[in-house]
Amino acid sequence: MLRTKNPLLYIGLTATVLLSAAPLYFMLVMASRTTDEIVSLPPPLSLGGRLFPNLDEVFANPDVLFGRALVNSLLVATVATVCVVVTSSLAGFAFAKLRFKGRNILLLFVIGTMMVPVQLGLIPLYMLMTKLGLNGGLESVTLPFVVAGFGVFMMRQFAQQAIPDEMIEAARVDGASTFRIFFSIVFPALRPAAAVLGLLTFMERWNDFLWPYLTLDSEHPTVQVALSRLSSGYYSDQSLIMAGTFIGTLPLVVVFIVFGRQIIGGIMEGGLKA
């Protein structure tokens, strides 16, 4: 491992960390104050004493259902993440290492789905969910996102470089089936890329607002929909909005802390292979 004692490097890294953490800290400061204190000049820079009372008001609001929204978002994001990682890994392995008729055409079709703006699919997707009777429930914000074209392409690129063809051929000679090869050889090699894809998918589903806002009913909000309810109305309490936003951001921070080493390792390994 290369080591350096250049003080400018440490100064730059420290400044980067502080600038990156500043929005989270300022959000926490605003969540612990009253609205009058937030809009005062100069703005407060230290923590106040209203954090837990503000959080109590957010969770007690019957029109927001913030506690239920947290559970719903966690459920939707987790299910979608697991499904995307599994389906993308299987499809990426197939496109990278298996030979079958129409492989290139299918891959071009998958890549083509990435070029269609999400907004163009909202109306037909809403009509489809209505036909299936799924509008209003969490199924409508989960099922359309269990497969991702970006994930398939990403895992295909990684599998093509990370897994030697000779290893797969040796496993076939030993009598291993395709699924045995995938679960015993391929998926362990894809784990760094799967961690990165999982983080990106979890963040995307957790932060999604437009589609849940259109399709979910009032009894099944997600975090972003609940936050929009906090900010709606003639008068918006900025301290409550900041308190809700802070709680809604914490799961993303926890996910990154828990899986940070694998995620960074996957990014670095992908960069080295490129």
Short mmCIF file of C-alpha atoms in Angstrom, two decimals:
data_model
loop_
_atom_site.label_atom_id
_atom_site.label_comp_id
_atom_site.label_asym_id
_atom_site.label_seq_id
_atom_site.Cartn_x
_atom_site.Cartn_y
_atom_site.Cartn_z
CA MET A 1 0.00 0.00 0.00
CA LEU A 2 1.31 3.42 -0.92
CA ARG A 3 1.70 5.83 1.99
CA THR A 4 2.33 9.54 1.92
CA LYS A 5 2.94 12.18 4.59
CA ASN A 6 2.06 15.12 2.39
CA PRO A 7 0.20 17.54 4.74
CA LEU A 8 -1.67 19.10 1.81
CA LEU A 9 -3.27 15.74 1.10
CA TYR A 10 -4.60 15.44 4.65
CA ILE A 11 -5.79 19.05 4.60
CA GLY A 12 -7.64 18.41 1.34
CA LEU A 13 -9.21 15.19 2.63
CA THR A 14 -10.25 16.85 5.88
CA ALA A 15 -11.85 19.75 4.00
CA THR A 16 -13.67 17.30 1.73
CA VAL A 17 -15.06 15.35 4.69
CA LEU A 18 -16.20 18.52 6.46
CA LEU A 19 -17.89 19.90 3.33
CA SER A 20 -19.60 16.56 2.73
CA ALA A 21 -20.85 16.31 6.31
CA ALA A 22 -21.91 19.97 6.55
CA PRO A 23 -25.39 19.50 4.98
CA LEU A 24 -26.20 16.65 7.36
CA TYR A 25 -25.04 18.66 10.37
CA PHE A 26 -26.97 21.76 9.26
CA MET A 27 -30.06 19.60 8.73
CA LEU A 28 -29.69 18.29 12.30
CA VAL A 29 -29.30 21.85 13.61
CA MET A 30 -32.47 22.97 11.81
CA ALA A 31 -34.34 19.89 13.07
CA SER A 32 -33.46 20.80 16.66
CA ARG A 33 -34.74 24.38 16.41
CA THR A 34 -38.04 26.20 16.02
CA THR A 35 -39.10 27.76 12.73
CA ASP A 36 -38.54 31.27 14.13
CA GLU A 37 -34.96 30.34 15.01
CA ILE A 38 -34.37 28.81 11.58
CA VAL A 39 -35.36 31.97 9.69
CA SER A 40 -33.43 34.28 12.01
CA LEU A 41 -30.29 36.09 10.87
CA PRO A 42 -27.63 34.97 11.35
CA PRO A 43 -28.88 31.36 11.26
CA PRO A 44 -28.05 29.14 14.25
CA LEU A 45 -25.01 26.88 13.93
CA SER A 46 -25.33 24.90 17.15
CA LEU A 47 -27.80 22.23 18.19
CA GLY A 48 -30.97 23.36 19.92
CA GLY A 49 -33.27 21.59 22.34
CA ARG A 50 -36.25 20.87 20.07
CA LEU A 51 -35.05 17.75 18.24
CA PHE A 52 -37.07 15.13 20.13
CA PRO A 53 -40.21 17.29 20.49
CA ASN A 54 -40.09 17.94 16.74
CA LEU A 55 -39.66 14.23 16.02
CA ASP A 56 -42.61 13.45 18.30
CA GLU A 57 -44.77 15.89 16.35
CA VAL A 58 -43.70 14.38 13.03
CA PHE A 59 -44.52 10.82 14.08
CA ALA A 60 -47.75 11.89 15.83
CA ASN A 61 -49.17 13.70 12.78
CA PRO A 62 -52.16 11.58 11.62
CA ASP A 63 -52.10 13.10 8.12
CA VAL A 64 -48.46 12.16 7.49
CA LEU A 65 -48.17 8.61 8.91
CA PHE A 66 -44.41 9.00 9.03
CA GLY A 67 -43.72 5.82 10.99
CA ARG A 68 -45.68 3.75 8.48
CA ALA A 69 -43.93 5.58 5.65
CA LEU A 70 -40.51 4.57 7.01
CA VAL A 71 -41.55 0.92 7.18
CA ASN A 72 -43.06 1.06 3.68
CA SER A 73 -39.96 2.64 2.16
CA LEU A 74 -37.70 0.15 3.92
CA LEU A 75 -39.80 -2.75 2.64
CA VAL A 76 -40.02 -1.44 -0.94
CA ALA A 77 -36.34 -0.50 -1.17
CA THR A 78 -35.14 -3.79 0.35
CA VAL A 79 -37.30 -6.02 -1.85
CA ALA A 80 -36.41 -4.07 -4.99
CA THR A 81 -32.70 -4.11 -4.12
CA VAL A 82 -32.58 -7.86 -3.52
CA CYS A 83 -34.54 -8.58 -6.71
CA VAL A 84 -32.43 -6.25 -8.84
CA VAL A 85 -29.15 -7.68 -7.56
CA VAL A 86 -30.28 -11.28 -8.14
CA THR A 87 -31.88 -10.75 -11.56
CA SER A 88 -29.06 -8.49 -12.76
CA SER A 89 -26.42 -10.98 -11.64
CA LEU A 90 -28.18 -13.87 -13.39
CA ALA A 91 -28.78 -11.91 -16.58
CA GLY A 92 -25.31 -10.37 -16.54
CA PHE A 93 -23.73 -13.80 -16.21
CA ALA A 94 -25.86 -15.12 -19.07
CA PHE A 95 -24.98 -12.24 -21.39
CA ALA A 96 -21.29 -12.38 -20.49
CA LYS A 97 -20.50 -16.09 -20.41
CA LEU A 98 -23.29 -18.13 -22.01
CA ARG A 99 -23.67 -18.58 -25.75
CA PHE A 100 -27.24 -18.58 -27.08
CA LYS A 101 -29.06 -17.41 -30.17
CA GLY A 102 -30.16 -13.76 -30.13
CA ARG A 103 -27.84 -12.80 -27.24
CA ASN A 104 -26.57 -9.57 -28.83
CA ILE A 105 -30.06 -8.49 -29.93
CA LEU A 106 -31.43 -9.02 -26.43
CA LEU A 107 -28.51 -7.11 -24.92
CA LEU A 108 -29.19 -4.18 -27.29
CA PHE A 109 -32.83 -4.27 -26.22
CA VAL A 110 -31.82 -4.12 -22.53
CA ILE A 111 -29.50 -1.19 -23.23
CA GLY A 112 -32.28 0.50 -25.20
CA THR A 113 -34.55 0.46 -22.15
CA MET A 114 -32.01 2.64 -20.36
CA MET A 115 -32.46 5.36 -22.99
CA VAL A 116 -36.21 5.80 -22.42
CA PRO A 117 -36.97 8.61 -19.93
CA VAL A 118 -38.85 7.39 -16.87
CA GLN A 119 -41.49 10.10 -17.32
CA LEU A 120 -42.58 8.61 -20.67
CA GLY A 121 -43.54 5.35 -18.97
CA LEU A 122 -45.61 6.78 -16.13
CA ILE A 123 -48.96 6.86 -17.94
CA PRO A 124 -48.79 3.34 -19.47
CA LEU A 125 -47.40 2.00 -16.19
CA TYR A 126 -50.28 3.60 -14.28
CA MET A 127 -52.77 2.07 -16.73
CA LEU A 128 -51.12 -1.34 -16.35
CA MET A 129 -51.20 -1.20 -12.55
CA THR A 130 -54.89 -0.20 -12.76
CA LYS A 131 -55.67 -3.16 -15.02
CA LEU A 132 -53.92 -5.48 -12.57
CA GLY A 133 -55.71 -3.92 -9.61
CA LEU A 134 -52.47 -2.98 -7.87
CA ASN A 135 -52.76 0.81 -7.76
CA GLY A 136 -52.70 2.21 -4.25
CA GLY A 137 -50.70 -0.61 -2.68
CA LEU A 138 -46.99 -1.16 -2.22
CA GLU A 139 -46.98 -3.74 -5.02
CA SER A 140 -47.38 -0.94 -7.56
CA VAL A 141 -44.09 0.69 -6.47
CA THR A 142 -42.21 -2.60 -6.13
CA LEU A 143 -43.06 -4.90 -9.04
CA PRO A 144 -42.12 -2.48 -11.86
CA PHE A 145 -38.60 -2.14 -10.44
CA VAL A 146 -37.52 -5.71 -9.67
CA VAL A 147 -35.45 -5.69 -12.88
CA ALA A 148 -33.16 -2.87 -14.02
CA GLY A 149 -31.50 -2.52 -17.40
CA PHE A 150 -28.60 -0.60 -15.88
CA GLY A 151 -28.01 -3.40 -13.39
CA VAL A 152 -27.97 -6.06 -16.11
CA PHE A 153 -25.48 -4.07 -18.18
CA MET A 154 -23.28 -3.31 -15.17
CA MET A 155 -23.12 -6.92 -13.99
CA ARG A 156 -22.52 -8.13 -17.54
CA GLN A 157 -19.50 -5.84 -17.91
CA PHE A 158 -18.11 -6.89 -14.54
CA ALA A 159 -18.68 -10.62 -15.14
CA GLN A 160 -17.01 -10.44 -18.51
CA GLN A 161 -13.80 -9.14 -16.94
CA ALA A 162 -13.82 -10.79 -13.51
CA ILE A 163 -14.59 -14.41 -14.41
CA PRO A 164 -12.20 -16.36 -16.68
CA ASP A 165 -13.83 -18.62 -19.26
CA GLU A 166 -11.39 -21.38 -18.26
CA MET A 167 -12.83 -21.48 -14.73
CA ILE A 168 -16.34 -22.01 -16.04
CA GLU A 169 -15.18 -24.69 -18.49
CA ALA A 170 -13.32 -26.50 -15.69
CA ALA A 171 -16.49 -26.50 -13.58
CA ARG A 172 -18.47 -27.92 -16.49
CA VAL A 173 -15.90 -30.69 -16.95
CA ASP A 174 -16.38 -31.56 -13.27
CA GLY A 175 -20.10 -31.95 -13.94
CA ALA A 176 -21.42 -28.72 -12.38
CA SER A 177 -24.72 -27.40 -13.71
CA THR A 178 -25.17 -23.81 -14.86
CA PHE A 179 -26.92 -22.82 -11.63
CA ARG A 180 -24.23 -24.52 -9.55
CA ILE A 181 -21.57 -22.61 -11.49
CA PHE A 182 -23.43 -19.36 -10.88
CA PHE A 183 -23.92 -19.77 -7.13
CA SER A 184 -20.52 -21.37 -6.40
CA ILE A 185 -18.21 -19.46 -8.73
CA VAL A 186 -19.86 -16.52 -10.46
CA PHE A 187 -21.83 -14.79 -7.72
CA PRO A 188 -18.93 -14.74 -5.18
CA ALA A 189 -16.80 -13.08 -7.86
CA LEU A 190 -19.59 -10.57 -8.56
CA ARG A 191 -20.03 -9.63 -4.89
CA PRO A 192 -18.15 -6.27 -5.07
CA ALA A 193 -20.20 -5.15 -8.08
CA ALA A 194 -23.37 -6.46 -6.44
CA ALA A 195 -22.66 -4.29 -3.37
CA VAL A 196 -22.35 -1.17 -5.52
CA LEU A 197 -25.49 -2.04 -7.49
CA GLY A 198 -27.36 -2.75 -4.26
CA LEU A 199 -26.46 0.64 -2.81
CA LEU A 200 -27.44 2.50 -5.98
CA THR A 201 -30.73 0.61 -6.21
CA PHE A 202 -31.57 1.13 -2.54
CA MET A 203 -30.90 4.86 -2.84
CA GLU A 204 -32.95 5.13 -6.02
CA ARG A 205 -35.97 3.37 -4.57
CA TRP A 206 -35.72 5.14 -1.20
CA ASN A 207 -35.54 8.57 -2.83
CA ASP A 208 -38.19 7.93 -5.48
CA PHE A 209 -41.02 10.43 -5.20
CA LEU A 210 -42.92 10.93 -8.46
CA TRP A 211 -44.20 7.39 -9.08
CA PRO A 212 -45.16 6.67 -5.42
CA TYR A 213 -46.87 10.06 -5.28
CA LEU A 214 -48.96 9.17 -8.34
CA THR A 215 -49.91 5.60 -7.52
CA LEU A 216 -50.05 5.16 -3.72
CA ASP A 217 -53.15 5.91 -1.69
CA SER A 218 -53.20 7.91 1.53
CA GLU A 219 -52.83 4.80 3.70
CA HIS A 220 -49.61 3.56 2.08
CA PRO A 221 -47.16 6.49 1.89
CA THR A 222 -43.44 6.22 1.43
CA VAL A 223 -40.93 8.54 3.10
CA GLN A 224 -40.76 10.99 0.22
CA VAL A 225 -44.56 11.17 -0.03
CA ALA A 226 -44.80 11.70 3.73
CA LEU A 227 -42.26 14.53 3.51
CA SER A 228 -44.31 16.18 0.77
CA ARG A 229 -47.33 16.05 3.08
CA LEU A 230 -45.31 17.74 5.81
CA SER A 231 -44.50 20.63 3.48
CA SER A 232 -48.00 20.97 2.00
CA GLY A 233 -50.65 23.31 3.25
CA TYR A 234 -50.95 27.02 3.80
CA TYR A 235 -48.34 27.03 6.57
CA SER A 236 -45.26 24.80 6.59
CA ASP A 237 -43.34 24.22 9.79
CA GLN A 238 -39.74 24.15 8.56
CA SER A 239 -38.42 22.59 11.75
CA LEU A 240 -40.75 19.60 11.34
CA ILE A 241 -39.78 19.24 7.70
CA MET A 242 -36.11 19.21 8.65
CA ALA A 243 -36.75 16.70 11.42
CA GLY A 244 -38.55 14.39 9.01
CA THR A 245 -35.87 14.85 6.38
CA PHE A 246 -33.14 14.03 8.87
CA ILE A 247 -34.86 10.78 9.92
CA GLY A 248 -35.52 9.96 6.27
CA THR A 249 -31.82 10.37 5.47
CA LEU A 250 -30.46 8.22 8.31
CA PRO A 251 -31.20 4.82 6.70
CA LEU A 252 -29.08 5.75 3.67
CA VAL A 253 -26.20 6.73 5.96
CA VAL A 254 -26.54 3.48 7.92
CA VAL A 255 -26.54 1.40 4.72
CA PHE A 256 -23.40 3.12 3.50
CA ILE A 257 -21.63 2.66 6.84
CA VAL A 258 -22.55 -1.04 7.06
CA PHE A 259 -21.66 -1.89 3.46
CA GLY A 260 -19.13 0.89 2.87
CA ARG A 261 -16.04 -1.34 2.68
CA GLN A 262 -17.57 -3.65 0.07
CA ILE A 263 -18.96 -0.72 -1.90
CA ILE A 264 -15.63 1.12 -2.01
CA GLY A 265 -13.84 -2.14 -2.80
CA GLY A 266 -16.21 -2.78 -5.68
CA ILE A 267 -15.70 0.70 -7.11
CA MET A 268 -11.93 0.42 -6.82
CA GLU A 269 -11.86 -3.06 -8.32
CA GLY A 270 -14.02 -1.94 -11.21
CA GLY A 271 -11.72 1.03 -11.78
CA LEU A 272 -8.63 -1.19 -11.80
CA LYS A 273 -10.22 -3.62 -14.25
CA ALA A 274 -11.21 -0.77 -16.54
#
